[in-house]
Structure formats: structure tokens, C-alpha cells
CSV table of C-alpha atoms in Angstrom, one decimal:
chain,number,residue,atom,x,y,z
A,110,ASP,CA,155.4,-67.9,-48.4
A,111,ASN,CA,158.3,-70.5,-48.4
A,112,ARG,CA,157.4,-73.8,-46.7
A,113,LEU,CA,160.7,-75.0,-46.3
A,114,THR,CA,161.6,-71.8,-44.1
A,115,GLY,CA,158.5,-70.8,-42.8
A,116,THR,CA,159.1,-67.1,-44.4
A,117,GLN,CA,156.2,-65.0,-45.5
A,118,ALA,CA,155.5,-61.7,-46.8
A,119,GLY,CA,152.8,-59.6,-48.1
A,120,ILE,CA,152.5,-56.9,-50.7
A,121,TRP,CA,149.8,-54.1,-50.3
A,122,ARG,CA,149.2,-51.4,-53.4
A,123,ASP,CA,147.9,-48.0,-53.1
A,124,GLU,CA,147.2,-47.1,-56.6
A,125,LYS,CA,146.0,-43.5,-55.6
A,126,ARG,CA,149.0,-42.6,-53.9
A,127,LYS,CA,151.4,-44.7,-56.1
A,128,SER,CA,152.7,-46.5,-52.9
A,129,LEU,CA,153.6,-50.2,-52.3
A,130,LEU,CA,153.9,-51.7,-48.7
A,131,VAL,CA,155.8,-55.0,-48.0
A,132,ALA,CA,154.9,-56.6,-44.5
A,133,PHE,CA,157.0,-59.4,-43.3
A,134,ARG,CA,155.8,-62.0,-40.6
A,135,GLY,CA,157.6,-62.1,-37.3
A,136,THR,CA,158.1,-65.2,-35.3
A,137,SER,CA,155.1,-67.4,-34.7
A,138,GLU,CA,156.1,-70.9,-35.2
A,139,PRO,CA,159.3,-73.3,-34.2
A,140,ARG,CA,160.7,-72.8,-37.4
A,141,ASP,CA,161.0,-69.3,-36.9
A,142,LEU,CA,162.8,-69.9,-33.3
A,143,VAL,CA,165.7,-71.8,-34.9
A,144,THR,CA,166.2,-69.0,-37.5
A,145,ASP,CA,166.1,-66.4,-34.4
A,146,ALA,CA,168.9,-68.4,-32.6
A,147,SER,CA,171.3,-68.6,-35.5
A,148,ALA,CA,173.1,-65.8,-34.4
A,149,ALA,CA,176.6,-66.5,-36.4
A,150,THR,CA,177.2,-63.9,-38.9
A,151,THR,CA,177.7,-64.5,-42.9
A,152,ALA,CA,179.0,-62.1,-45.5
A,153,TRP,CA,176.1,-60.0,-47.0
A,154,ALA,CA,177.3,-60.9,-50.6
A,155,GLY,CA,177.0,-64.7,-50.2
A,156,GLY,CA,179.0,-67.1,-52.2
A,157,SER,CA,180.6,-70.4,-52.0
A,158,GLY,CA,183.6,-72.1,-52.4
A,159,ASP,CA,184.4,-70.8,-55.8
A,160,SER,CA,183.5,-67.5,-55.1
A,161,VAL,CA,186.0,-64.7,-54.5
A,162,PRO,CA,186.3,-64.4,-50.8
A,163,PRO,CA,184.9,-61.4,-48.9
A,164,ALA,CA,187.3,-58.6,-48.0
A,165,LEU,CA,188.1,-57.5,-44.8
A,166,GLY,CA,185.4,-54.9,-43.8
A,167,ASP,CA,182.6,-56.0,-46.2
A,168,PRO,CA,179.4,-56.1,-44.3
A,169,ARG,CA,178.6,-59.1,-42.4
A,170,VAL,CA,174.7,-60.1,-41.4
A,171,HIS,CA,172.9,-62.3,-39.4
A,172,ALA,CA,173.1,-66.0,-41.2
A,173,GLY,CA,169.7,-67.2,-40.1
A,174,PHE,CA,168.0,-63.9,-41.2
A,175,ARG,CA,169.8,-64.0,-44.7
A,176,SER,CA,168.9,-67.5,-45.3
A,177,ALA,CA,165.1,-67.2,-44.4
A,178,LEU,CA,165.2,-63.8,-46.5
A,179,ASP,CA,167.1,-65.2,-49.7
A,180,SER,CA,164.2,-68.1,-49.7
A,181,VAL,CA,161.8,-65.3,-50.8
A,182,ALA,CA,163.6,-62.3,-52.0
A,183,ARG,CA,163.7,-63.0,-55.6
A,184,ARG,CA,160.0,-64.1,-56.0
A,185,LEU,CA,158.9,-61.1,-53.8
A,186,LYS,CA,161.1,-58.5,-56.2
A,187,GLN,CA,159.1,-60.0,-59.3
A,188,LEU,CA,155.6,-59.4,-57.5
A,189,LEU,CA,157.0,-56.0,-56.8
A,190,ILE,CA,157.3,-55.2,-60.4
A,191,VAL,CA,154.2,-56.8,-61.4
A,192,ALA,CA,152.3,-54.7,-58.4
A,193,ALA,CA,154.0,-51.7,-59.8
A,194,ASP,CA,153.1,-52.2,-63.6
A,195,ASP,CA,156.8,-52.6,-64.5
A,196,ASP,CA,157.1,-48.7,-63.3
A,197,ILE,CA,158.7,-49.2,-59.8
A,198,ALA,CA,160.5,-45.7,-60.3
A,199,ASN,CA,157.2,-44.1,-60.1
A,200,TYR,CA,156.2,-45.9,-56.8
A,201,ARG,CA,157.0,-45.1,-53.2
A,202,LEU,CA,158.2,-48.5,-51.4
A,203,GLU,CA,157.7,-48.9,-47.5
A,204,LEU,CA,158.9,-51.8,-45.8
A,205,THR,CA,158.1,-52.9,-42.4
A,206,GLY,CA,157.8,-56.1,-40.1
A,207,HIS,CA,157.8,-57.0,-36.2
A,208,SER,CA,160.4,-58.9,-34.6
A,209,LEU,CA,162.0,-61.4,-36.9
A,210,GLY,CA,160.0,-59.6,-39.7
A,211,GLY,CA,161.5,-56.5,-38.9
A,212,ALA,CA,164.9,-58.2,-39.2
A,213,LEU,CA,164.0,-59.4,-42.8
A,214,ALA,CA,162.5,-56.1,-43.8
A,215,THR,CA,165.7,-54.2,-42.7
A,216,LEU,CA,168.0,-56.9,-44.9
A,217,PHE,CA,165.5,-56.4,-47.9
A,218,ALA,CA,165.7,-52.7,-47.6
A,219,LEU,CA,169.6,-52.8,-48.5
A,220,ASP,CA,169.1,-55.2,-51.3
A,221,VAL,CA,166.2,-53.3,-53.1
A,222,ALA,CA,168.0,-49.5,-52.3
A,223,GLY,CA,170.1,-50.0,-55.3
A,224,GLY,CA,167.3,-51.0,-57.5
A,225,VAL,CA,164.9,-54.0,-57.6
A,226,ASP,CA,166.0,-56.8,-59.8
A,227,PRO,CA,163.3,-59.4,-60.4
A,228,GLU,CA,166.1,-62.0,-61.9
A,229,ALA,CA,168.1,-62.1,-58.8
A,230,SER,CA,167.7,-63.2,-55.1
A,231,LEU,CA,170.2,-61.7,-52.3
A,232,PRO,CA,173.6,-60.3,-53.3
A,233,VAL,CA,176.4,-62.7,-54.2
A,234,ARG,CA,180.1,-62.8,-54.8
A,235,PRO,CA,181.4,-63.2,-58.3
A,236,PRO,CA,183.1,-66.6,-59.1
A,237,LYS,CA,186.8,-66.9,-59.3
A,238,SER,CA,188.1,-66.0,-62.6
A,239,GLY,CA,191.4,-68.2,-62.1
A,240,TRP,CA,193.2,-65.7,-64.5
A,241,PHE,CA,193.7,-62.0,-62.8
A,242,PRO,CA,192.3,-60.2,-60.0
A,243,LEU,CA,191.1,-57.6,-62.4
A,244,PHE,CA,188.2,-60.0,-63.4
A,245,ASP,CA,187.5,-60.8,-60.0
A,246,GLN,CA,185.2,-57.6,-59.5
A,247,PRO,CA,181.7,-57.7,-58.2
A,248,VAL,CA,179.0,-58.0,-60.7
A,249,LYS,CA,177.6,-54.5,-61.7
A,250,ARG,CA,173.9,-53.8,-61.6
A,251,LYS,CA,172.2,-53.4,-64.8
A,252,GLU,CA,170.6,-50.1,-65.9
A,253,THR,CA,167.3,-51.5,-66.1
A,254,TRP,CA,167.4,-52.1,-62.4
A,255,ARG,CA,165.0,-49.2,-61.4
A,256,LYS,CA,165.1,-47.9,-58.2
A,257,PRO,CA,161.6,-47.1,-56.3
A,258,LYS,CA,160.9,-43.2,-56.1
A,259,HIS,CA,161.1,-43.4,-52.4
A,260,LEU,CA,162.0,-46.1,-49.8
A,261,GLN,CA,161.3,-46.0,-46.3
A,262,LEU,CA,161.6,-48.6,-43.5
A,263,ILE,CA,159.8,-48.9,-40.5
A,264,THR,CA,160.2,-52.0,-38.1
A,265,PHE,CA,158.7,-52.8,-34.8
A,266,GLY,CA,160.6,-54.5,-31.9
A,267,ALA,CA,163.5,-55.6,-34.6
A,268,PRO,CA,166.6,-57.1,-33.3
A,269,ARG,CA,170.2,-56.3,-34.8
A,270,SER,CA,170.7,-57.8,-38.2
A,271,GLY,CA,174.2,-57.1,-39.2
A,272,ASP,CA,177.8,-55.6,-38.0
A,273,LEU,CA,178.8,-52.3,-38.3
A,274,ALA,CA,179.7,-52.3,-41.8
A,275,PHE,CA,175.9,-53.4,-42.5
A,276,ALA,CA,174.3,-50.6,-40.4
A,277,GLU,CA,176.8,-47.9,-41.9
A,278,ALA,CA,175.9,-48.8,-45.5
A,279,LEU,CA,172.1,-49.2,-44.5
A,280,ASP,CA,172.1,-45.7,-43.2
A,281,LEU,CA,173.6,-44.2,-46.2
A,282,ARG,CA,171.4,-45.9,-48.7
A,283,VAL,CA,168.1,-46.0,-46.6
A,284,PRO,CA,168.1,-42.5,-44.6
A,285,SER,CA,164.5,-42.9,-43.9
A,286,HIS,CA,164.5,-45.8,-41.4
A,287,PHE,CA,162.9,-45.9,-38.2
A,288,ARG,CA,163.0,-48.8,-35.6
A,289,VAL,CA,160.1,-48.5,-33.1
A,290,VAL,CA,160.9,-50.0,-29.7
A,291,ASN,CA,159.2,-51.0,-26.5
A,292,GLY,CA,161.6,-49.7,-24.1
A,293,GLN,CA,161.6,-53.0,-22.2
A,294,ASP,CA,161.5,-55.3,-25.3
A,295,ILE,CA,164.6,-57.7,-24.9
A,296,VAL,CA,164.4,-58.6,-28.6
A,297,ALA,CA,165.5,-55.0,-29.8
A,298,ARG,CA,168.7,-55.7,-27.7
A,299,LEU,CA,169.9,-58.8,-29.3
A,300,PRO,CA,172.0,-60.4,-30.9
A,301,ARG,CA,175.1,-59.2,-28.7
A,302,GLY,CA,178.8,-59.8,-29.7
A,303,PHE,CA,180.0,-60.6,-33.3
A,304,SER,CA,180.4,-56.8,-33.7
A,305,TYR,CA,176.4,-56.3,-34.2
A,306,ALA,CA,175.1,-53.2,-34.5
A,307,HIS,CA,171.7,-51.1,-35.2
A,308,ALA,CA,171.0,-48.7,-38.0
A,309,GLY,CA,168.6,-46.2,-38.3
A,310,SER,CA,166.7,-44.1,-35.7
A,311,THR,CA,165.2,-44.9,-32.5
A,312,ILE,CA,161.7,-44.3,-31.3
A,313,LEU,CA,161.2,-45.8,-27.8
A,314,VAL,CA,157.6,-46.4,-26.4
A,315,SER,CA,157.6,-46.4,-22.7
A,316,ASP,CA,154.5,-46.9,-20.3
A,317,ASP,CA,156.5,-45.7,-17.4
A,318,PRO,CA,154.7,-42.6,-15.7
A,319,ASP,CA,158.3,-41.3,-15.4
A,320,ASP,CA,159.2,-41.4,-18.8
A,321,ASP,CA,157.9,-40.0,-22.0
A,322,PRO,CA,155.5,-42.0,-23.7
A,323,LEU,CA,157.7,-41.6,-27.1
A,324,TRP,CA,161.2,-40.7,-27.3
A,325,GLY,CA,162.8,-40.2,-30.8
A,326,GLU,CA,166.6,-40.5,-31.4
A,327,GLY,CA,168.1,-37.4,-32.7
A,328,THR,CA,164.8,-35.2,-32.1
A,329,ASP,CA,164.7,-35.6,-28.2
A,330,ASP,CA,167.5,-35.0,-25.6
A,331,GLY,CA,169.6,-37.9,-24.2
A,332,ASP,CA,171.6,-41.0,-25.8
A,333,CYS,CA,169.6,-44.1,-27.2
A,334,PRO,CA,169.9,-47.0,-24.6
A,335,LEU,CA,169.8,-49.6,-27.3
A,336,ARG,CA,173.4,-48.1,-29.0
A,337,THR,CA,175.1,-48.8,-25.5
A,338,ALA,CA,175.0,-52.4,-26.4
A,339,ASP,CA,176.3,-52.0,-30.0
A,340,ALA,CA,179.7,-54.0,-29.8
A,341,ALA,CA,181.3,-52.4,-32.6
A,342,ARG,CA,180.3,-48.8,-31.7
A,343,GLY,CA,181.9,-49.5,-28.3
A,344,ASN,CA,185.1,-50.8,-30.2
A,345,ASN,CA,184.8,-54.3,-28.3
A,346,LEU,CA,183.9,-57.3,-30.4
A,347,PHE,CA,181.9,-58.6,-27.4
A,348,ALA,CA,180.1,-56.0,-25.2
A,349,SER,CA,179.7,-57.0,-21.8
A,350,PRO,CA,176.2,-58.1,-20.8
A,351,LEU,CA,176.3,-55.9,-17.6
A,352,ALA,CA,177.2,-52.8,-19.5
A,353,GLN,CA,175.6,-49.7,-18.1
A,354,GLY,CA,172.2,-49.3,-20.1
A,355,SER,CA,172.0,-52.7,-21.2
A,356,LEU,CA,168.7,-54.9,-20.3
A,357,LEU,CA,170.7,-57.2,-17.7
A,358,SER,CA,172.2,-54.2,-15.9
A,359,GLY,CA,168.5,-52.8,-15.5
A,360,LEU,CA,167.5,-56.0,-14.1
A,361,LEU,CA,170.4,-56.4,-11.6
A,362,ASP,CA,169.9,-53.1,-10.5
A,363,GLU,CA,165.9,-53.6,-9.7
A,364,ALA,CA,167.0,-57.1,-8.1
A,365,LEU,CA,169.6,-55.3,-5.6
A,366,ASN,CA,166.9,-52.6,-4.9
A,367,ALA,CA,164.5,-55.1,-4.0
A,368,THR,CA,166.9,-56.8,-1.8
A,369,ASP,CA,167.8,-53.7,-0.2
A,370,ALA,CA,164.0,-53.0,0.3
A,371,SER,CA,163.5,-56.2,2.1
A,372,SER,CA,166.3,-56.2,4.1
A,373,GLN,CA,165.2,-52.8,5.3
A,374,GLN,CA,161.9,-53.8,6.1
A,375,SER,CA,163.0,-56.9,8.1
A,376,ALA,CA,165.0,-54.7,10.1
A,377,GLU,CA,162.4,-52.3,10.9
A,378,ALA,CA,160.0,-55.3,11.9
A,379,ALA,CA,162.8,-56.4,14.1
């Protein structure tokens, strides 16, 4: 719990199953709205003016989400090591969260996919050496950083957390990743632009009697409607908010249909 950023997470341990669960709290107070609204991106590997500049194509993530997670990441990893009795390699690690919490869980998944380092917060770029580019190399992970036995990420109503490079890196390092989304949830369709893209496999939940109650990406027919608004996948930096399959496109179609129905009823009444 970080009082400054309002970021909260909890850890649960199942000793019998050798499993650890980390759950991040979603949006619940005004400070969280500020975090949600900070849609500008920043380099996944943070740095300062004295750091090696990020290279073209390096993953970029939501600046507000990264800042919120960075405020608790180191302490959270320390607690995970303690919960695992300093034996994280023999534990399954499951990460989850709703809305904002889902975004934080997504970022944390990529961070711990390479190992749980209790001495570090989120990744940082190395300082400039001032001598030769040979020395300006990313800091290598220590051999003592242990990976969990299995890592799984399941989020609920999570927004996009990073760009296409981030999404591809997450898909590669955390293949067991599922995003459960209410079919009408606007949060899961944000942010738009800045090359934001979704990672993982979508599981759509619908209460529409004409649709299947559950639809799984990769197992059921059809394309994921959330992918149509991924700016990077469409090769556009800023995807049109009225693109086919987008939320606003659907609302506009419904409004036009309602107008046509109203006009037809008025004509029949006349």
C-alpha cells in the first residue's frame, strides 16, 4: 500500500498447491482517476537525463500505470520472496486485477517474467558511461534472480497498458495470459492512439441473448472486437474512434437505428 499513489496489492499463499496469488486493487478513489487519465507513454525501462536514451522500438507503456506500479514493485517482490520461503522457483505465481488493477498486474507480469529480484523496482536503463558505447549496455540479471515455477496472468476489464512492442514482449514471456472483458466495457477499449495494443487472449462475456455468453479468442470463431482498435496492429498511430468494431461506432449505429425507427413510427402515425 503506497499512500502517495494510492496503489494497493495483496498476496495470498496456498502452501499445499505451492501457489502465490497477487491481486492489484482497481480504481476506487480520486487519485486513481489521475493515474487512469495519464495516457502519455514512457519507456518501459525508466531512466533520467543521465541514462542511456531508449532505442527506437523499445517497449513503451502507460506513464501513469508505470508510475503507480513503481511505487510498490520493489516491496511487493520482497514480500513474494518471503511468502515463498526464499524458494520462488518452486511456486506458481498468479497475477490478477480489475480495471486499473489489471493494468498494474499486466506490467508486473513482464517485470517478474525474467525473475523476481527483491532488490530492484521496475527496469531502468543504465547510466551513460561517457567513454564508449560498449559500456552503455543494459544491466544483466543476476543468476540469483529466480523465476517462478509457472507464471499466469488473468485480468478483468483491463485497459491497454503499452504499445505493440510491449504487447509482443509480454506475449513472448508470459504466454499464459487471459483478459476477461465484458462485451460492453469501455475501459477495455482504452487508451486509444499512441500505438497502444492489447496482449494476451481475450475472453468476452456477454449478456446479449443473441450472442454466446462466453467467447474465447483463439478457440471460437471470429476476430476479437477489441483488436480492431489496436492502433499499432492497424498500422495507424491514431486509430479512428469510429472504426468498425469500435465502441463509438457501435453507439453511433444504435443511435442511427433508433432515429430511423422513431421516424418510421412517426410516419405510420401520420
